[in-house]
mmCIF file of C-alpha atoms and ligand atoms in Angstrom:
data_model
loop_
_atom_site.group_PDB
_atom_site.id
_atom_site.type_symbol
_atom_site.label_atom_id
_atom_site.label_comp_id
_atom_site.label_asym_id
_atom_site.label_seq_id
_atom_site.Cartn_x
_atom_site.Cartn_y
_atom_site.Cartn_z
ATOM 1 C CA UNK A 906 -30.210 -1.777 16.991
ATOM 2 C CA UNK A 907 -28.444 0.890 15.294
ATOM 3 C CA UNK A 908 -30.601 3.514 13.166
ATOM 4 C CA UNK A 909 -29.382 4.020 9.663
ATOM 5 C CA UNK A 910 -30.008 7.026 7.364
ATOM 6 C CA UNK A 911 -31.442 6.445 4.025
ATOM 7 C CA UNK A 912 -32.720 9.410 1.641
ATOM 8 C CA UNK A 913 -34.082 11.360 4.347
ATOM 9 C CA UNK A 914 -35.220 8.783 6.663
ATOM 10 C CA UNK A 915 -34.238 7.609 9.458
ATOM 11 C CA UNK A 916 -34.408 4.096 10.064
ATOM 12 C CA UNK A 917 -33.728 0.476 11.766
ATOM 13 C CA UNK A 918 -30.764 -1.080 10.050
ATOM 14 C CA UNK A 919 -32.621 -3.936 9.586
ATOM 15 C CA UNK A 920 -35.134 -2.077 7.902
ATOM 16 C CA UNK A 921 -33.141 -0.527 5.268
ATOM 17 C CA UNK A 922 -33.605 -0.983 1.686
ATOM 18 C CA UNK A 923 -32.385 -0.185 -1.986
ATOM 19 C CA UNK A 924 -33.644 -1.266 -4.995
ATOM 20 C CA UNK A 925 -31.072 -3.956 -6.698
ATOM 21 C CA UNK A 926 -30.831 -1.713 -9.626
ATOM 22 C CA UNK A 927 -29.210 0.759 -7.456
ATOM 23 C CA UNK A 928 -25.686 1.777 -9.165
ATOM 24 C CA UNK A 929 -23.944 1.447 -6.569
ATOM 25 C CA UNK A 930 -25.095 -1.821 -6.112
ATOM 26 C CA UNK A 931 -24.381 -2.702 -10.177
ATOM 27 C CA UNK A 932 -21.146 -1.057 -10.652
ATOM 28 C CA UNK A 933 -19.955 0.669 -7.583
ATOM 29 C CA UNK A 934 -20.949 3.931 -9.251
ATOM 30 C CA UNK A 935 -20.593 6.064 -5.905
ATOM 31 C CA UNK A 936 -18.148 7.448 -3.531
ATOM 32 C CA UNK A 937 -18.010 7.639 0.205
ATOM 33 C CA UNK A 938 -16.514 9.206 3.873
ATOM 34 C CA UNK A 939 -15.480 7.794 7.178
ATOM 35 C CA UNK A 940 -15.421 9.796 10.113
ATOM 36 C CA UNK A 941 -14.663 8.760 13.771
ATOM 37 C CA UNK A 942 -17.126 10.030 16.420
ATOM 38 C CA UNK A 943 -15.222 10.878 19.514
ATOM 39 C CA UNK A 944 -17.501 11.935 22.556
ATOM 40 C CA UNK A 945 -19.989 12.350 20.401
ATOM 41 C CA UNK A 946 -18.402 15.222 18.418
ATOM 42 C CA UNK A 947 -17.946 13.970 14.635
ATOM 43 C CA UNK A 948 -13.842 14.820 14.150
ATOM 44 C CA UNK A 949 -12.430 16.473 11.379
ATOM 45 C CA UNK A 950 -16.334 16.902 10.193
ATOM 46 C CA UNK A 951 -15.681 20.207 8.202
ATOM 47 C CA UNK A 952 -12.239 18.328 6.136
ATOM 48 C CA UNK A 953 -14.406 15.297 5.898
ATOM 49 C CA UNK A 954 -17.599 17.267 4.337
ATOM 50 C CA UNK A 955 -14.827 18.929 2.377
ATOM 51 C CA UNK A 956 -13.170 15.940 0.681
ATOM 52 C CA UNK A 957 -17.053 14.308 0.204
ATOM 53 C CA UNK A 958 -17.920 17.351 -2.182
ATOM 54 C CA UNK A 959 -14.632 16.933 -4.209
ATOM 55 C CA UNK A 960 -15.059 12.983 -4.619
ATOM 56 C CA UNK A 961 -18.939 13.737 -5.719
ATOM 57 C CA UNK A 962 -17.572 16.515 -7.982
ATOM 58 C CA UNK A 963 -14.865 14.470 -9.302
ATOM 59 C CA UNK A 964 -17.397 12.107 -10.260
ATOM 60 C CA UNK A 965 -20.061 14.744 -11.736
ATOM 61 C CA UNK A 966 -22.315 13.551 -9.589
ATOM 62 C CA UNK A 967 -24.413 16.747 -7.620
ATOM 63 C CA UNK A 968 -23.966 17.127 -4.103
ATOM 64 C CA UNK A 969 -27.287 16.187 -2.867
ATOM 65 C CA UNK A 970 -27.260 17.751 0.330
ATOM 66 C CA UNK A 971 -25.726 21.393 1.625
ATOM 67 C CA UNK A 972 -22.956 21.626 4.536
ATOM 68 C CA UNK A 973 -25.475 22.461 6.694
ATOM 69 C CA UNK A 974 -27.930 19.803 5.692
ATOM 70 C CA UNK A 975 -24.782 17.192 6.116
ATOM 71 C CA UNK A 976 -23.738 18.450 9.659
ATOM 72 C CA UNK A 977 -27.425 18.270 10.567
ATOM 73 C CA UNK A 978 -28.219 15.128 9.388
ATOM 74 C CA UNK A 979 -24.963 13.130 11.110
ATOM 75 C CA UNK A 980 -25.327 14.967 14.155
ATOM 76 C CA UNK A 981 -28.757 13.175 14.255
ATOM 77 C CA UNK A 982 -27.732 10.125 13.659
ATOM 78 C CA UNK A 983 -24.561 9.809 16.104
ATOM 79 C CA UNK A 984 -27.010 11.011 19.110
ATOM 80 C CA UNK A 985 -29.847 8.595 17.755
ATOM 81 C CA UNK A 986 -26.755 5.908 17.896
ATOM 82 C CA UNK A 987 -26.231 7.284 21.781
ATOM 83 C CA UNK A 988 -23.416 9.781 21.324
ATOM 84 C CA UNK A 989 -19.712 8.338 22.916
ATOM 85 C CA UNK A 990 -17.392 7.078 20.176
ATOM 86 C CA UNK A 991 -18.269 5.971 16.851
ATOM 87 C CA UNK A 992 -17.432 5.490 13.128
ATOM 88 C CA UNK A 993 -19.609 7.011 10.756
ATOM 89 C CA UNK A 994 -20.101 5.873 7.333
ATOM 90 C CA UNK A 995 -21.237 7.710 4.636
ATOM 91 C CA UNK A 996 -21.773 6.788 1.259
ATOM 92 C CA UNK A 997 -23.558 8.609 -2.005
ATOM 93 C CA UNK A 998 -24.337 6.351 -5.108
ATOM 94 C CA UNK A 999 -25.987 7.824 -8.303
ATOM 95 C CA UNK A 1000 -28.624 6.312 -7.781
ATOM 96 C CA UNK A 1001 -31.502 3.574 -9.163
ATOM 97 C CA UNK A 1002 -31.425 3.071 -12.835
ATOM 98 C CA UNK A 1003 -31.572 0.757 -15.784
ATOM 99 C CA UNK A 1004 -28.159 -1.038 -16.408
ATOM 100 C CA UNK A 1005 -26.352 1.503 -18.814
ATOM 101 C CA UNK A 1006 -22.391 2.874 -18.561
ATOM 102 C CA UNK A 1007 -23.171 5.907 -18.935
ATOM 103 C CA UNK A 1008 -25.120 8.430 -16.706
ATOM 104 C CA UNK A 1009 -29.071 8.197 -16.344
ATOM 105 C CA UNK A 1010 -30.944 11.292 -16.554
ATOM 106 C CA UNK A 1011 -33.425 12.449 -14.168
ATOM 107 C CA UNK A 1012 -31.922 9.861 -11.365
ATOM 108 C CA UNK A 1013 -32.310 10.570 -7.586
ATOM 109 C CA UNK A 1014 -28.709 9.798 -5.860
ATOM 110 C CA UNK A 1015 -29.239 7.237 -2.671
ATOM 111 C CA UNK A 1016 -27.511 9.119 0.670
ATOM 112 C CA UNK A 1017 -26.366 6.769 3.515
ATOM 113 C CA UNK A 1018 -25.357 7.258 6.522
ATOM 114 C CA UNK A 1019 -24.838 4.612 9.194
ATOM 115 C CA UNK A 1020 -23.061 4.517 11.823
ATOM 116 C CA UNK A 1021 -20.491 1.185 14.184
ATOM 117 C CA UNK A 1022 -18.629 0.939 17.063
ATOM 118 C CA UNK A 1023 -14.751 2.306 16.556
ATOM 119 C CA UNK A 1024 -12.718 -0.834 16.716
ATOM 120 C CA UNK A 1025 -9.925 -0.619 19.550
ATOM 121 C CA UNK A 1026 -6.816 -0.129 18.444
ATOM 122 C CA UNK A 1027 -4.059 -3.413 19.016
ATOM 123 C CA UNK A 1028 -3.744 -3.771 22.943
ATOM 124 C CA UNK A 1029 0.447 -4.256 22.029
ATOM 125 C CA UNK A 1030 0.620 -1.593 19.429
ATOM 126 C CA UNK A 1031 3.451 0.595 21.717
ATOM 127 C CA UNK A 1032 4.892 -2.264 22.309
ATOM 128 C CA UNK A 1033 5.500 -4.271 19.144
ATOM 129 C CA UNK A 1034 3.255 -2.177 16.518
ATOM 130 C CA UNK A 1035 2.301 -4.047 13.224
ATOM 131 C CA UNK A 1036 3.105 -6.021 10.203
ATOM 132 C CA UNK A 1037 3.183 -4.692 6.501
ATOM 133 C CA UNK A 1038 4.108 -6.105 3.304
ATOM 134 C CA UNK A 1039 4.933 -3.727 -0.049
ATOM 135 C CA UNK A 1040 3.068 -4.782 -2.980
ATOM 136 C CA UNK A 1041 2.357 -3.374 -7.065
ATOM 137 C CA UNK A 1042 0.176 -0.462 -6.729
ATOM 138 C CA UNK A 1043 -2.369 -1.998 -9.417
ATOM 139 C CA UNK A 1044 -5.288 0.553 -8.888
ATOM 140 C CA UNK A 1045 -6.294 3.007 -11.300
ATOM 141 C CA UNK A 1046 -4.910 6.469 -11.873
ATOM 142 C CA UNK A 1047 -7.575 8.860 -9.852
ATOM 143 C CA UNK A 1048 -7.060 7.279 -6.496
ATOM 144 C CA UNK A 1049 -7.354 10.790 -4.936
ATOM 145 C CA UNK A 1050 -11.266 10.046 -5.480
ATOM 146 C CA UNK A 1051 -12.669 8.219 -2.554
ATOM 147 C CA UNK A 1052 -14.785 6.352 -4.471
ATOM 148 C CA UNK A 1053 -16.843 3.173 -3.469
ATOM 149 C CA UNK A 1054 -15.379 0.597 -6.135
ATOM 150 C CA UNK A 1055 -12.653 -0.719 -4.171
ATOM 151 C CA UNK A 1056 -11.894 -4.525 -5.420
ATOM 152 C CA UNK A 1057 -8.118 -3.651 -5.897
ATOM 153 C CA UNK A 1058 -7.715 -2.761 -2.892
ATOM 154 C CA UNK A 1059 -9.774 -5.213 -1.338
ATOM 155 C CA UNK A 1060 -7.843 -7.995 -2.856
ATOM 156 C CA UNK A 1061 -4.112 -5.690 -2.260
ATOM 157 C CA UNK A 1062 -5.427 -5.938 1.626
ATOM 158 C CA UNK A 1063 -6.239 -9.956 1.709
ATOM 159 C CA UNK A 1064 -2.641 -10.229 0.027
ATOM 160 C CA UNK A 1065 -0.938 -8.531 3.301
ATOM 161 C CA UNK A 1066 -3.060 -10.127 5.476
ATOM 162 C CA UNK A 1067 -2.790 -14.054 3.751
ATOM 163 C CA UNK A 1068 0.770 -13.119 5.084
ATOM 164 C CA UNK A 1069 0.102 -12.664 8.550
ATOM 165 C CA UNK A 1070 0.520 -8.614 8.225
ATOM 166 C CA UNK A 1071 -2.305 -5.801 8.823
ATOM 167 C CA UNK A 1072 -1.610 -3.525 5.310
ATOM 168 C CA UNK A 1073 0.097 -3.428 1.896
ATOM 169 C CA UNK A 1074 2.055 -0.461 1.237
ATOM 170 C CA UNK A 1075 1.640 -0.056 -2.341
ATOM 171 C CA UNK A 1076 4.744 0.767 -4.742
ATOM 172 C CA UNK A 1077 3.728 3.177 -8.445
ATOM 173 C CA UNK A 1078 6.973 3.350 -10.378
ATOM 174 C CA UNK A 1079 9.133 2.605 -8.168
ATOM 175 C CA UNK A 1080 7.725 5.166 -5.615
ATOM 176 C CA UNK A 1081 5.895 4.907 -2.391
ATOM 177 C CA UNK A 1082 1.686 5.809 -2.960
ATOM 178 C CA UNK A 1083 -0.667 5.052 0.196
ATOM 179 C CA UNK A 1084 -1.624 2.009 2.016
ATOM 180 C CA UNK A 1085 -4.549 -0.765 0.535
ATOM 181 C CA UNK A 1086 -6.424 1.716 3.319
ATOM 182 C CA UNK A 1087 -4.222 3.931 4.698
ATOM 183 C CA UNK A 1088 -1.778 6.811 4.071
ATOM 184 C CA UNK A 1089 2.431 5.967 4.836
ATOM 185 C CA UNK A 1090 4.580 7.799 6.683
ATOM 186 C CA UNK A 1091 7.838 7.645 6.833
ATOM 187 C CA UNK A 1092 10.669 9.347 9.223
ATOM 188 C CA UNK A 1093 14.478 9.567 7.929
ATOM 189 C CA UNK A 1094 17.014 11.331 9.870
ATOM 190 C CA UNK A 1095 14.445 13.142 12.344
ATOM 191 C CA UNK A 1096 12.517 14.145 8.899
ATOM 192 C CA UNK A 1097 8.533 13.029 8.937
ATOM 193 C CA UNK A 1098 8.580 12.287 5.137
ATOM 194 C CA UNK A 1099 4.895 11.525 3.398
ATOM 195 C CA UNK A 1100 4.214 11.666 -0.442
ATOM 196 C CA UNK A 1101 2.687 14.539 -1.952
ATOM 197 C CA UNK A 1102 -0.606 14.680 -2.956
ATOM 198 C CA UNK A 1103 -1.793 14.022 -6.279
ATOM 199 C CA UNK A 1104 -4.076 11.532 -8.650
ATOM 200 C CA UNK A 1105 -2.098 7.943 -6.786
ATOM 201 C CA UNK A 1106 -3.511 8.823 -3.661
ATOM 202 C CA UNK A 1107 -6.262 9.446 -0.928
ATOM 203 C CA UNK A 1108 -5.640 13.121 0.612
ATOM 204 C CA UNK A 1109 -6.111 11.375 3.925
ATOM 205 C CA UNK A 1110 -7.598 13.944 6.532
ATOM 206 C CA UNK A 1111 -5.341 12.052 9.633
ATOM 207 C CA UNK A 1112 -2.761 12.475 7.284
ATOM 208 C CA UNK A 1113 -3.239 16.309 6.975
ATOM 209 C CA UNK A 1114 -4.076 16.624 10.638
ATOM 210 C CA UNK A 1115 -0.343 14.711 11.546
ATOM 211 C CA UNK A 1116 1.072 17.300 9.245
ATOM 212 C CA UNK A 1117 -0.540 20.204 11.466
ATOM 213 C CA UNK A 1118 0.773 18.821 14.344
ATOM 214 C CA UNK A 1119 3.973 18.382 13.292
ATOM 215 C CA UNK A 1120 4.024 22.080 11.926
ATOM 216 C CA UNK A 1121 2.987 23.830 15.134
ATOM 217 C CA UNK A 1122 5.238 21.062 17.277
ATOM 218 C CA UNK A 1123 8.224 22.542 15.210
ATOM 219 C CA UNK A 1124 8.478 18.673 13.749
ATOM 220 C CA UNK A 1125 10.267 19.079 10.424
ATOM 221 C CA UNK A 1126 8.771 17.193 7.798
ATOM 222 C CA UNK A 1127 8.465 16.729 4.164
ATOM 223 C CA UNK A 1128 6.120 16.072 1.655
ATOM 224 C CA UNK A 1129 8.239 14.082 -0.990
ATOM 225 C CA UNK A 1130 7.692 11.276 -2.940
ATOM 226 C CA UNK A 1131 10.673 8.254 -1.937
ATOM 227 C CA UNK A 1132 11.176 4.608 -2.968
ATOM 228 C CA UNK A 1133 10.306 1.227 -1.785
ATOM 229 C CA UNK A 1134 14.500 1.186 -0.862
ATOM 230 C CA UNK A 1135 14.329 4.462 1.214
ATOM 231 C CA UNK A 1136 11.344 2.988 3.179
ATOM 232 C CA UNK A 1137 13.554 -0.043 3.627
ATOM 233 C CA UNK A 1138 15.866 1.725 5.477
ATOM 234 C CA UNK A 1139 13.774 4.346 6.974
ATOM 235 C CA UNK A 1140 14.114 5.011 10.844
ATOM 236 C CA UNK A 1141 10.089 4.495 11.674
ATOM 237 C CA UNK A 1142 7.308 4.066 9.190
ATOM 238 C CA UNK A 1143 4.237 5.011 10.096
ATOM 239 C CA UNK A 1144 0.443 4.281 8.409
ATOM 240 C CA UNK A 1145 -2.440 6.405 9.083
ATOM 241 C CA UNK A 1146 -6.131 6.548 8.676
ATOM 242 C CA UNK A 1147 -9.360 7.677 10.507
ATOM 243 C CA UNK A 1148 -10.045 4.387 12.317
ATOM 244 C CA UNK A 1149 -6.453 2.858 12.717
ATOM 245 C CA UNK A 1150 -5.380 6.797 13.746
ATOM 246 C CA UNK A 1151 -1.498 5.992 13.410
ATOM 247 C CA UNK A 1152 0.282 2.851 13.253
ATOM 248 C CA UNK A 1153 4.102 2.436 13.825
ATOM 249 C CA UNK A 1154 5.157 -0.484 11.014
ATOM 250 C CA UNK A 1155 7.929 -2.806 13.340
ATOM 251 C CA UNK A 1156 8.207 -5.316 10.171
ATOM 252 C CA UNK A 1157 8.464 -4.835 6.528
ATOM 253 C CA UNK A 1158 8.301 -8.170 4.426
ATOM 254 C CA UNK A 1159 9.728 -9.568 6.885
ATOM 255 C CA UNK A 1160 12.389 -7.481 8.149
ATOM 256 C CA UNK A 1161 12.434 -5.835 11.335
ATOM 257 C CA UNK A 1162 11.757 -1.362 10.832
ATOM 258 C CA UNK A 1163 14.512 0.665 12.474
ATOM 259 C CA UNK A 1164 15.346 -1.136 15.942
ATOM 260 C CA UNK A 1165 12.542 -3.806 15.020
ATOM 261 C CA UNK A 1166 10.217 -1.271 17.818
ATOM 262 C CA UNK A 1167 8.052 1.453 17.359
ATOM 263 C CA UNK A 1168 10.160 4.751 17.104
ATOM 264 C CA UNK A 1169 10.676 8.135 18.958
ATOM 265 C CA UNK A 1170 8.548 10.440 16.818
ATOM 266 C CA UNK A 1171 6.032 7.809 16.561
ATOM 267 C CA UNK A 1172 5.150 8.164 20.668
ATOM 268 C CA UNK A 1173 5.655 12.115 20.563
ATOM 269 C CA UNK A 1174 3.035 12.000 17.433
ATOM 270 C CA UNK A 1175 0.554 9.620 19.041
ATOM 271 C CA UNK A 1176 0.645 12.068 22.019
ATOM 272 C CA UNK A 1177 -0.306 15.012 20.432
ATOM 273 C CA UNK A 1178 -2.592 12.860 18.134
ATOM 274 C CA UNK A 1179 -4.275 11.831 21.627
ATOM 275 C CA UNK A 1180 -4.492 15.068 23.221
ATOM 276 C CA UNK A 1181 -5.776 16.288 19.881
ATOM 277 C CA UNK A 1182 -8.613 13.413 20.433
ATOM 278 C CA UNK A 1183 -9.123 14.192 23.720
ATOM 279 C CA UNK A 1184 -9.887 18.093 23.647
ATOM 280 C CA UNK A 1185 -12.277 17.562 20.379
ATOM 281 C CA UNK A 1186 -13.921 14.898 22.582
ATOM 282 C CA UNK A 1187 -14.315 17.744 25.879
ATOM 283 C CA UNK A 1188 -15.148 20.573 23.779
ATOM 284 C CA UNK A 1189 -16.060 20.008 20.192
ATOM 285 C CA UNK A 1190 -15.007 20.151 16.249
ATOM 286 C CA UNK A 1191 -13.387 23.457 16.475
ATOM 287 C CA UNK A 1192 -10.605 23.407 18.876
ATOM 288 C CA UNK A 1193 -7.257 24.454 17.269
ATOM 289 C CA UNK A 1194 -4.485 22.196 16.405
ATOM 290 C CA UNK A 1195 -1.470 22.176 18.956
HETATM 291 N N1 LIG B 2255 -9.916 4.489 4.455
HETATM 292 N N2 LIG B 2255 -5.889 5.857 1.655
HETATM 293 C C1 LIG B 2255 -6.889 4.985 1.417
HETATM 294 C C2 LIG B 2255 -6.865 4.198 0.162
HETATM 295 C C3 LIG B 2255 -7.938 4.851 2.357
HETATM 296 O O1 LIG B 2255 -8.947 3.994 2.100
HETATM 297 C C4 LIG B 2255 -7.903 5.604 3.555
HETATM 298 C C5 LIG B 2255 -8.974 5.510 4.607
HETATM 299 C C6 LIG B 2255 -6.832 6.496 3.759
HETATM 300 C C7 LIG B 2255 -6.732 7.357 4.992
HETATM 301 O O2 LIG B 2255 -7.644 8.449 4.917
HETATM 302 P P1 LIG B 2255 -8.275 9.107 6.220
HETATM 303 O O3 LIG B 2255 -7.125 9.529 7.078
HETATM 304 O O4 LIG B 2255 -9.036 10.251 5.686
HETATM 305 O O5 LIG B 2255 -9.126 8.056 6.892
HETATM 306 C C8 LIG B 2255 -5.845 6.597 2.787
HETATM 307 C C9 LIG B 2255 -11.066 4.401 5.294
HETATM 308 C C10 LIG B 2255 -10.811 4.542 6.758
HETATM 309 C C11 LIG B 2255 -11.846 3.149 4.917
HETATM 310 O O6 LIG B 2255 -11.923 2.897 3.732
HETATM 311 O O7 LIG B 2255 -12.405 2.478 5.796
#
């Protein structure tokens, strides 16, 4: 049974409970993290905890816990959910209140932690790597929050995967944004190209860690915004997040990526990604990046 973490308790899963007035609950007034567990060690934890405080700030919503109180309290619950691997959720709502838009006074925020097994990643990816459709970037204009309320991209996902694909790469003016869940890479003439960051996307923490990589690998790269045609005829696109670590896009509506296979710079990435993976795993958050 996996043990949850609810406003200071720890708990059964089954066990866990909040109030229906919650507003998180009533208007997905809230914001969240994911972060993969890898031999117990929480990855990226420090970038994660990082990004958390920003969302809750962007929101106005108080940080209800410290850094320290945050690294205690998931430590706790990845050993009471047996250490290994694991993806961590974590998710801060503002709170129980009476149904009103704007904020209620004197509310305590509800804190959440919980904590799955890390899915495997496709047993074919090197070999044939996945499906992705573009689609209208119809979210709203501070998608650089990672907040809770996700129905467009909930619905932008079930779109891509109604046709037989695993993620819509979305398309803002005529420019390339992030993935339903996921940031986009792309690589053009030996260049690693990824948008900048700004207010149409998630500042995705694999994303930053690829750049790292690619930086101390002497990898040129790029961060540029480019169009829906440029990723047409790019040499290897690429999507990234914390569960799906990187994926090498073989089809595009249809129409095979590059040599229809997953590229070059997509194995030499995925290498370093994995020894990356693999020394955080042996010997904890705070190895450096090589
Ligand atoms: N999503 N962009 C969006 C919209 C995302 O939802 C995610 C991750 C990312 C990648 O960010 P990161 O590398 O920090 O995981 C980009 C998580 C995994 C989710 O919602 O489950």
């Amino acid at each position: 049974m996996t043990t949850v973490y609810l406003n200071g308790d720890y708990l059964p899963l089954a066990q866990a409970r909040v109030p229906v007035t919650d507003r998180g609950f009533v208007f997905g007034d809230g914001v969240y993290e994911v972060i993969p567990v890898y031999g117990a060690h929480l990855f990226r934890l420090e970038q994660h905890l990082v990004r958390l405080a920003r969302s809750l700030a962007e929101i106005r919503l108080a940080n209800p816990l410290s850094g320290a109180a945050w690294r205690e309290v998931l430590q706790n619950l990845v050993a009471r959910n047996g250490g290994g691997d694991q993806s961590v959720y974590v998710q801060v709502t503002r709170g129980p209140a009476p149904r009103d838009h704007a904020f209620p006074k004197d509310v305590r925020p509800t804190v959440y932690a919980t904590s799955s097994p890390l899915k495997p990643l496709p047993a074919d990816l090197a070999q044939n790597g996945v499906a992705a459709i573009t689609l209208d970037d119809n979210r709203w204009q501070r998608c650089d929050i990672k907040a809770i309320t996700l129905l467009p991209n909930i619905l932008l996902r079930q779109q891509a995967v109604d046709a037989g694909a695993v993620e819509a790469i979305l398309i803002r003016d005529g420019v390339i944004t992030e993935g339903a869940a996921s940031n986009v890479f792309m690589v053009r003439g030996g260049v690693l190209v990824t948008p900048a960051k700004g207010p149409f996307l998630l500042p995705g923490i694999t994303r930053d860690l690829i750049l790292e990589l690619a930086a101390v690998n002497t990898i040129p790269y790029e961060e540029s915004s480019f169009t829906a045609g440029a990723l047409r005829h790019a040499d290897e696109v690429w999507l990234t997040s914390s569960t799906r670590e990187i994926l090498p896009v073989t089809r595009l509506d249809q129409r095979p990526v590059g040599n229809g296979k997953p590229g070059p710079l997509w194995r030499r990435m995925m290498d370093l990604y994995q020894f990356y993976k693999q020394q955080v795993r042996e010997r904890g958050e705070d190895v450096a990046v090589v």
